[in-house]
PDB file of C-alpha atoms in Angstrom:
ATOM      1  CA  MET A 300       0.000   0.000   0.000  1.00  0.00           C
ATOM      2  CA  ILE A 301       1.288   3.455  -0.938  1.00  0.00           C
ATOM      3  CA  ILE A 302      -0.087   6.547   0.809  1.00  0.00           C
ATOM      4  CA  THR A 303       0.881  10.007  -0.415  1.00  0.00           C
ATOM      5  CA  ILE A 304       0.303  13.130   1.632  1.00  0.00           C
ATOM      6  CA  HIS A 305       0.583  16.574   0.023  1.00  0.00           C
ATOM      7  CA  GLN A 306       0.309  19.692   2.115  1.00  0.00           C
ATOM      8  CA  LYS A 307      -1.377  22.616   0.377  1.00  0.00           C
ATOM      9  CA  LYS A 308       0.624  25.839   0.416  1.00  0.00           C
ATOM     10  CA  LEU A 309      -0.642  29.332   0.862  1.00  0.00           C
ATOM     11  CA  SER A 310      -3.740  28.214   2.700  1.00  0.00           C
ATOM     12  CA  ILE A 311      -5.147  29.324   6.025  1.00  0.00           C
ATOM     13  CA  GLY A 312      -4.111  26.584   8.409  1.00  0.00           C
ATOM     14  CA  ASP A 313      -2.532  23.339   7.289  1.00  0.00           C
ATOM     15  CA  GLN A 314      -4.480  21.406   4.658  1.00  0.00           C
ATOM     16  CA  TYR A 315      -3.540  18.065   3.124  1.00  0.00           C
ATOM     17  CA  ASP A 316      -4.641  15.921   0.177  1.00  0.00           C
ATOM     18  CA  ILE A 317      -4.126  12.222   0.882  1.00  0.00           C
ATOM     19  CA  ALA A 318      -4.175   9.450  -1.741  1.00  0.00           C
ATOM     20  CA  LEU A 319      -4.254   5.697  -1.195  1.00  0.00           C
ATOM     21  CA  ASN A 320      -2.558   3.713  -3.997  1.00  0.00           C
ATOM     22  CA  GLY A 321      -2.870   6.748  -6.268  1.00  0.00           C
ATOM     23  CA  ALA A 322      -6.585   7.425  -5.698  1.00  0.00           C
ATOM     24  CA  PRO A 323      -7.746  10.438  -3.621  1.00  0.00           C
ATOM     25  CA  LYS A 324      -9.055   9.024  -0.346  1.00  0.00           C
ATOM     26  CA  TYR A 325      -8.783  11.585   2.478  1.00  0.00           C
ATOM     27  CA  THR A 326      -8.357  15.260   3.176  1.00  0.00           C
ATOM     28  CA  ALA A 327      -7.004  16.665   6.410  1.00  0.00           C
ATOM     29  CA  SER A 328      -6.986  20.126   7.897  1.00  0.00           C
ATOM     30  CA  ARG A 329      -5.700  21.795  10.999  1.00  0.00           C
ATOM     31  CA  ALA A 330      -8.039  24.043  12.942  1.00  0.00           C
ATOM     32  CA  VAL A 331      -7.042  27.690  12.564  1.00  0.00           C
ATOM     33  CA  LEU A 332      -5.884  29.816  15.516  1.00  0.00           C
ATOM     34  CA  GLN A 333      -5.528  26.919  17.947  1.00  0.00           C
ATOM     35  CA  TRP A 334      -2.765  27.057  20.538  1.00  0.00           C
ATOM     36  CA  LEU A 335      -2.687  23.243  20.716  1.00  0.00           C
ATOM     37  CA  ALA A 336      -3.184  21.669  17.302  1.00  0.00           C
ATOM     38  CA  GLU A 337      -6.457  20.021  16.299  1.00  0.00           C
ATOM     39  CA  ILE A 338      -6.236  18.080  13.040  1.00  0.00           C
ATOM     40  CA  PHE A 339      -9.265  16.525  11.332  1.00  0.00           C
ATOM     41  CA  VAL A 340      -9.135  13.757   8.707  1.00  0.00           C
ATOM     42  CA  PHE A 341     -12.137  13.329   6.386  1.00  0.00           C
ATOM     43  CA  ASP A 342     -13.049  10.656   3.843  1.00  0.00           C
ATOM     44  CA  VAL A 343     -13.201  12.297   0.397  1.00  0.00           C
ATOM     45  CA  SER A 344     -16.227  10.390  -0.903  1.00  0.00           C
ATOM     46  CA  SER A 345     -18.466  10.374   2.184  1.00  0.00           C
ATOM     47  CA  LYS A 346     -17.238  13.701   3.666  1.00  0.00           C
ATOM     48  CA  GLN A 347     -17.366  11.945   7.061  1.00  0.00           C
ATOM     49  CA  GLN A 348     -14.773  12.691   9.724  1.00  0.00           C
ATOM     50  CA  GLN A 349     -12.551   9.648  10.184  1.00  0.00           C
ATOM     51  CA  LEU A 350     -10.068  10.926  12.761  1.00  0.00           C
ATOM     52  CA  LYS A 351      -9.512  13.794  15.124  1.00  0.00           C
ATOM     53  CA  ILE A 352      -5.979  14.430  16.364  1.00  0.00           C
ATOM     54  CA  ASN A 353      -5.558  16.642  19.440  1.00  0.00           C
ATOM     55  CA  ARG A 354      -2.237  17.869  20.733  1.00  0.00           C
ATOM     56  CA  ARG A 355      -2.010  17.877  24.520  1.00  0.00           C
ATOM     57  CA  PHE A 356       0.191  20.198  26.549  1.00  0.00           C
ATOM     58  CA  GLN A 357       3.633  18.752  27.253  1.00  0.00           C
ATOM     59  CA  TRP A 358       6.969  20.547  27.616  1.00  0.00           C
ATOM     60  CA  PHE A 359       9.355  19.596  24.759  1.00  0.00           C
ATOM     61  CA  ASN A 360       7.729  16.212  24.084  1.00  0.00           C
ATOM     62  CA  ALA A 361       4.980  15.131  21.735  1.00  0.00           C
ATOM     63  CA  LYS A 362       1.692  14.190  23.362  1.00  0.00           C
ATOM     64  CA  TYR A 363      -1.332  13.651  21.120  1.00  0.00           C
ATOM     65  CA  GLU A 364      -4.677  11.897  21.295  1.00  0.00           C
ATOM     66  CA  ILE A 365      -6.079  10.222  18.168  1.00  0.00           C
ATOM     67  CA  SER A 366      -9.849   9.668  18.199  1.00  0.00           C
ATOM     68  CA  SER A 367     -12.018   7.817  15.730  1.00  0.00           C
ATOM     69  CA  GLY A 368     -15.611   6.716  16.020  1.00  0.00           C
ATOM     70  CA  HIS A 369     -14.643   3.458  17.720  1.00  0.00           C
ATOM     71  CA  SER A 370     -11.291   3.939  19.448  1.00  0.00           C
ATOM     72  CA  GLN A 371      -8.890   6.289  21.164  1.00  0.00           C
ATOM     73  CA  CYS A 372      -5.112   6.156  20.830  1.00  0.00           C
ATOM     74  CA  PHE A 373      -2.386   7.941  22.753  1.00  0.00           C
ATOM     75  CA  PHE A 374       0.801   9.123  21.030  1.00  0.00           C
ATOM     76  CA  LYS A 375       3.843  10.268  23.032  1.00  0.00           C
ATOM     77  CA  THR A 376       7.589  10.813  22.923  1.00  0.00           C
ATOM     78  CA  ILE A 377       9.694   7.956  24.273  1.00  0.00           C
ATOM     79  CA  SER A 378      13.099   9.551  23.591  1.00  0.00           C
ATOM     80  CA  TYR A 379      13.459  13.195  22.619  1.00  0.00           C
ATOM     81  CA  LEU A 380      17.197  12.787  21.902  1.00  0.00           C
ATOM     82  CA  LYS A 381      16.704   9.769  19.621  1.00  0.00           C
ATOM     83  CA  SER A 382      13.363  10.847  18.074  1.00  0.00           C
ATOM     84  CA  HIS A 383      11.500   7.730  19.169  1.00  0.00           C
ATOM     85  CA  TYR A 384       7.726   7.963  19.558  1.00  0.00           C
ATOM     86  CA  GLN A 385       5.096   5.466  20.640  1.00  0.00           C
ATOM     87  CA  CYS A 386       1.348   5.081  20.275  1.00  0.00           C
ATOM     88  CA  GLN A 387      -0.919   2.783  22.280  1.00  0.00           C
ATOM     89  CA  CYS A 388      -4.033   1.834  20.336  1.00  0.00           C
ATOM     90  CA  ALA A 389      -6.559  -0.983  20.808  1.00  0.00           C
ATOM     91  CA  GLY A 390      -4.088  -3.223  22.638  1.00  0.00           C
ATOM     92  CA  ASP A 391      -1.329  -2.679  20.068  1.00  0.00           C
ATOM     93  CA  THR A 392       1.904  -0.749  20.517  1.00  0.00           C
ATOM     94  CA  TYR A 393       3.229   1.277  17.602  1.00  0.00           C
ATOM     95  CA  ASP A 394       6.808   2.560  17.685  1.00  0.00           C
ATOM     96  CA  ILE A 395       7.812   5.351  15.305  1.00  0.00           C
ATOM     97  CA  TYR A 396      11.527   5.928  14.749  1.00  0.00           C
ATOM     98  CA  ALA A 397      13.259   8.837  12.993  1.00  0.00           C
ATOM     99  CA  HIS A 398      16.281   7.864  10.910  1.00  0.00           C
ATOM    100  CA  ARG A 399      19.170   9.909   9.643  1.00  0.00           C
ATOM    101  CA  GLY A 400      17.986  11.585   6.499  1.00  0.00           C
ATOM    102  CA  ARG A 401      14.274  11.957   5.768  1.00  0.00           C
ATOM    103  CA  LYS A 402      12.837   8.569   6.736  1.00  0.00           C
ATOM    104  CA  TYR A 403      10.679   7.299   9.606  1.00  0.00           C
ATOM    105  CA  SER A 404       9.850   3.651  10.316  1.00  0.00           C
ATOM    106  CA  ILE A 405       6.692   2.346  11.976  1.00  0.00           C
ATOM    107  CA  PHE A 406       6.659  -0.881  13.972  1.00  0.00           C
ATOM    108  CA  LYS A 407       3.509  -2.569  15.261  1.00  0.00           C
ATOM    109  CA  ASN A 408       4.188  -4.852  18.230  1.00  0.00           C
ATOM    110  CA  ASN A 409       7.923  -4.939  17.350  1.00  0.00           C
ATOM    111  CA  ARG A 410       7.358  -5.820  13.655  1.00  0.00           C
ATOM    112  CA  GLN A 411       7.958  -3.217  10.946  1.00  0.00           C
ATOM    113  CA  VAL A 412       4.752  -2.488   9.018  1.00  0.00           C
ATOM    114  CA  ALA A 413       5.594   0.793   7.241  1.00  0.00           C
ATOM    115  CA  TYR A 414       7.987   3.624   6.649  1.00  0.00           C
ATOM    116  CA  TRP A 415       7.669   7.058   5.125  1.00  0.00           C
ATOM    117  CA  GLU A 416       9.978   9.457   3.424  1.00  0.00           C
ATOM    118  CA  HIS A 417       9.723  13.236   3.425  1.00  0.00           C
ATOM    119  CA  ALA A 418      10.450  14.987   0.102  1.00  0.00           C
ATOM    120  CA  LEU A 419      13.821  16.780  -0.088  1.00  0.00           C
ATOM    121  CA  PHE A 420      12.566  19.742  -2.142  1.00  0.00           C
ATOM    122  CA  THR A 421       9.098  21.154  -2.584  1.00  0.00           C
ATOM    123  CA  TRP A 422       8.527  24.091  -4.894  1.00  0.00           C
ATOM    124  CA  LEU A 423       5.253  26.028  -4.571  1.00  0.00           C
ATOM    125  CA  GLU A 424       3.949  23.117  -2.541  1.00  0.00           C
ATOM    126  CA  GLY A 425       3.819  22.216   1.118  1.00  0.00           C
ATOM    127  CA  ASP A 426       5.467  19.192   2.681  1.00  0.00           C
ATOM    128  CA  GLN A 427       5.112  15.903   0.830  1.00  0.00           C
ATOM    129  CA  TYR A 428       5.283  12.411   2.294  1.00  0.00           C
ATOM    130  CA  ARG A 429       5.199   8.945   0.754  1.00  0.00           C
ATOM    131  CA  ILE A 430       4.241   6.099   3.087  1.00  0.00           C
ATOM    132  CA  THR A 431       4.995   2.520   2.011  1.00  0.00           C
ATOM    133  CA  ALA A 432       3.118  -0.016   4.145  1.00  0.00           C
ATOM    134  CA  ASP A 433       1.924  -3.584   4.427  1.00  0.00           C
ATOM    135  CA  ASP A 434      -1.483  -3.924   2.747  1.00  0.00           C
ATOM    136  CA  ASP A 435      -3.154  -5.026   5.983  1.00  0.00           C
ATOM    137  CA  SER A 436      -1.972  -1.976   7.951  1.00  0.00           C
ATOM    138  CA  CYS A 437      -4.466   0.614   9.195  1.00  0.00           C
ATOM    139  CA  ALA A 438      -4.001   3.446   6.685  1.00  0.00           C
ATOM    140  CA  GLU A 439      -5.761   5.976   8.923  1.00  0.00           C
ATOM    141  CA  LEU A 440      -3.370   5.366  11.826  1.00  0.00           C
ATOM    142  CA  LEU A 441      -0.318   5.609   9.554  1.00  0.00           C
ATOM    143  CA  ILE A 442      -1.658   8.902   8.205  1.00  0.00           C
ATOM    144  CA  ALA A 443      -2.239  10.136  11.769  1.00  0.00           C
ATOM    145  CA  PHE A 444       1.355   9.312  12.759  1.00  0.00           C
ATOM    146  CA  CYS A 445       2.728  11.199   9.757  1.00  0.00           C
ATOM    147  CA  LEU A 446       0.492  14.239  10.397  1.00  0.00           C
ATOM    148  CA  ILE A 447       1.508  14.268  14.061  1.00  0.00           C
ATOM    149  CA  ILE A 448       5.220  14.241  13.189  1.00  0.00           C
ATOM    150  CA  ASP A 449       4.605  16.942  10.578  1.00  0.00           C
ATOM    151  CA  ASN A 450       2.880  19.082  13.209  1.00  0.00           C
ATOM    152  CA  TYR A 451       5.299  18.363  16.047  1.00  0.00           C
ATOM    153  CA  VAL A 452       8.639  18.430  14.198  1.00  0.00           C
ATOM    154  CA  TYR A 453       8.043  20.698  11.219  1.00  0.00           C
ATOM    155  CA  GLY A 454       5.307  22.964  12.574  1.00  0.00           C
ATOM    156  CA  ASN A 455       4.349  25.855  10.316  1.00  0.00           C
ATOM    157  CA  HIS A 456       7.463  26.188   8.191  1.00  0.00           C
ATOM    158  CA  GLY A 457       5.512  25.627   4.980  1.00  0.00           C
ATOM    159  CA  GLU A 458       4.934  29.294   4.093  1.00  0.00           C
ATOM    160  CA  SER A 459       7.912  29.776   1.749  1.00  0.00           C
ATOM    161  CA  LEU A 460       7.924  29.169  -2.001  1.00  0.00           C
ATOM    162  CA  LEU A 461      10.792  26.675  -1.787  1.00  0.00           C
ATOM    163  CA  THR A 462      11.115  24.233   1.079  1.00  0.00           C
ATOM    164  CA  ILE A 463      14.273  22.174   1.565  1.00  0.00           C
ATOM    165  CA  ASN A 464      14.173  19.377   4.112  1.00  0.00           C
ATOM    166  CA  TRP A 465      17.692  18.183   4.878  1.00  0.00           C
ATOM    167  CA  GLY A 466      16.316  15.575   7.260  1.00  0.00           C
ATOM    168  CA  TYR A 467      17.266  14.346  10.690  1.00  0.00           C
ATOM    169  CA  PHE A 468      20.917  14.312  11.797  1.00  0.00           C
ATOM    170  CA  GLY A 469      20.568  13.258  15.441  1.00  0.00           C
ATOM    171  CA  LEU A 470      20.925  10.013  17.337  1.00  0.00           C
ATOM    172  CA  GLU A 471      18.898   7.002  16.215  1.00  0.00           C
ATOM    173  CA  ALA A 472      17.050   4.617  18.517  1.00  0.00           C
ATOM    174  CA  LYS A 473      16.969   2.104  15.646  1.00  0.00           C
ATOM    175  CA  PRO A 474      18.707   2.283  12.247  1.00  0.00           C
ATOM    176  CA  PHE A 475      16.651   2.198   9.037  1.00  0.00           C
ATOM    177  CA  ASP A 476      16.424  -1.254   7.437  1.00  0.00           C
ATOM    178  CA  PRO A 477      17.032  -0.760   3.667  1.00  0.00           C
ATOM    179  CA  ALA A 478      16.196  -4.435   2.980  1.00  0.00           C
ATOM    180  CA  TRP A 479      12.625  -3.803   4.187  1.00  0.00           C
ATOM    181  CA  GLU A 480      12.339  -0.798   1.876  1.00  0.00           C
ATOM    182  CA  HIS A 481      13.400  -2.791  -1.190  1.00  0.00           C
ATOM    183  CA  LEU A 482      11.079  -5.691  -0.332  1.00  0.00           C
ATOM    184  CA  LYS A 483       8.094  -3.364  -0.094  1.00  0.00           C
ATOM    185  CA  LEU A 484       8.785  -1.629  -3.421  1.00  0.00           C
ATOM    186  CA  ASP A 485       8.809  -4.871  -5.456  1.00  0.00           C
TER     187      ASP A 485
END
């Protein structure tokens, strides 16, 4: 499964177009003038809200709540220095790891299920992400993780005409597995 997320530039608040295997599937937007971010994800065809992501107050660390019609998940920082995050959801534990460069990996119960890469350059566009995932993964949760990292790490830097993302240069809690990447692209 391939999920692409494109942030719209020059808009009031953050807005995103999200495609699943090339077909438009979701839109997302951040509530305007909120001190703590509120992000809403809607299904394109039904116009129904699928997720609500709320940032909670926490000094220096990420703390978010992901709500859908049937569940609630809690996203938090495990290691600020190594950019390791974790989400508890419906009895499952998701670990999100930043890697040197522009990649993040997602593990569900200690098994890698996805990774995403942030575009190096965007011209007249906002941030762009490409998530590669197992077909049986929950696309909405993967999207939520990416939008949370976009909000927490990159904030509102998307106002310029040219955006260059050099990536992460800090310590890694877990190195990126290039063999997994190649397996998923075949």
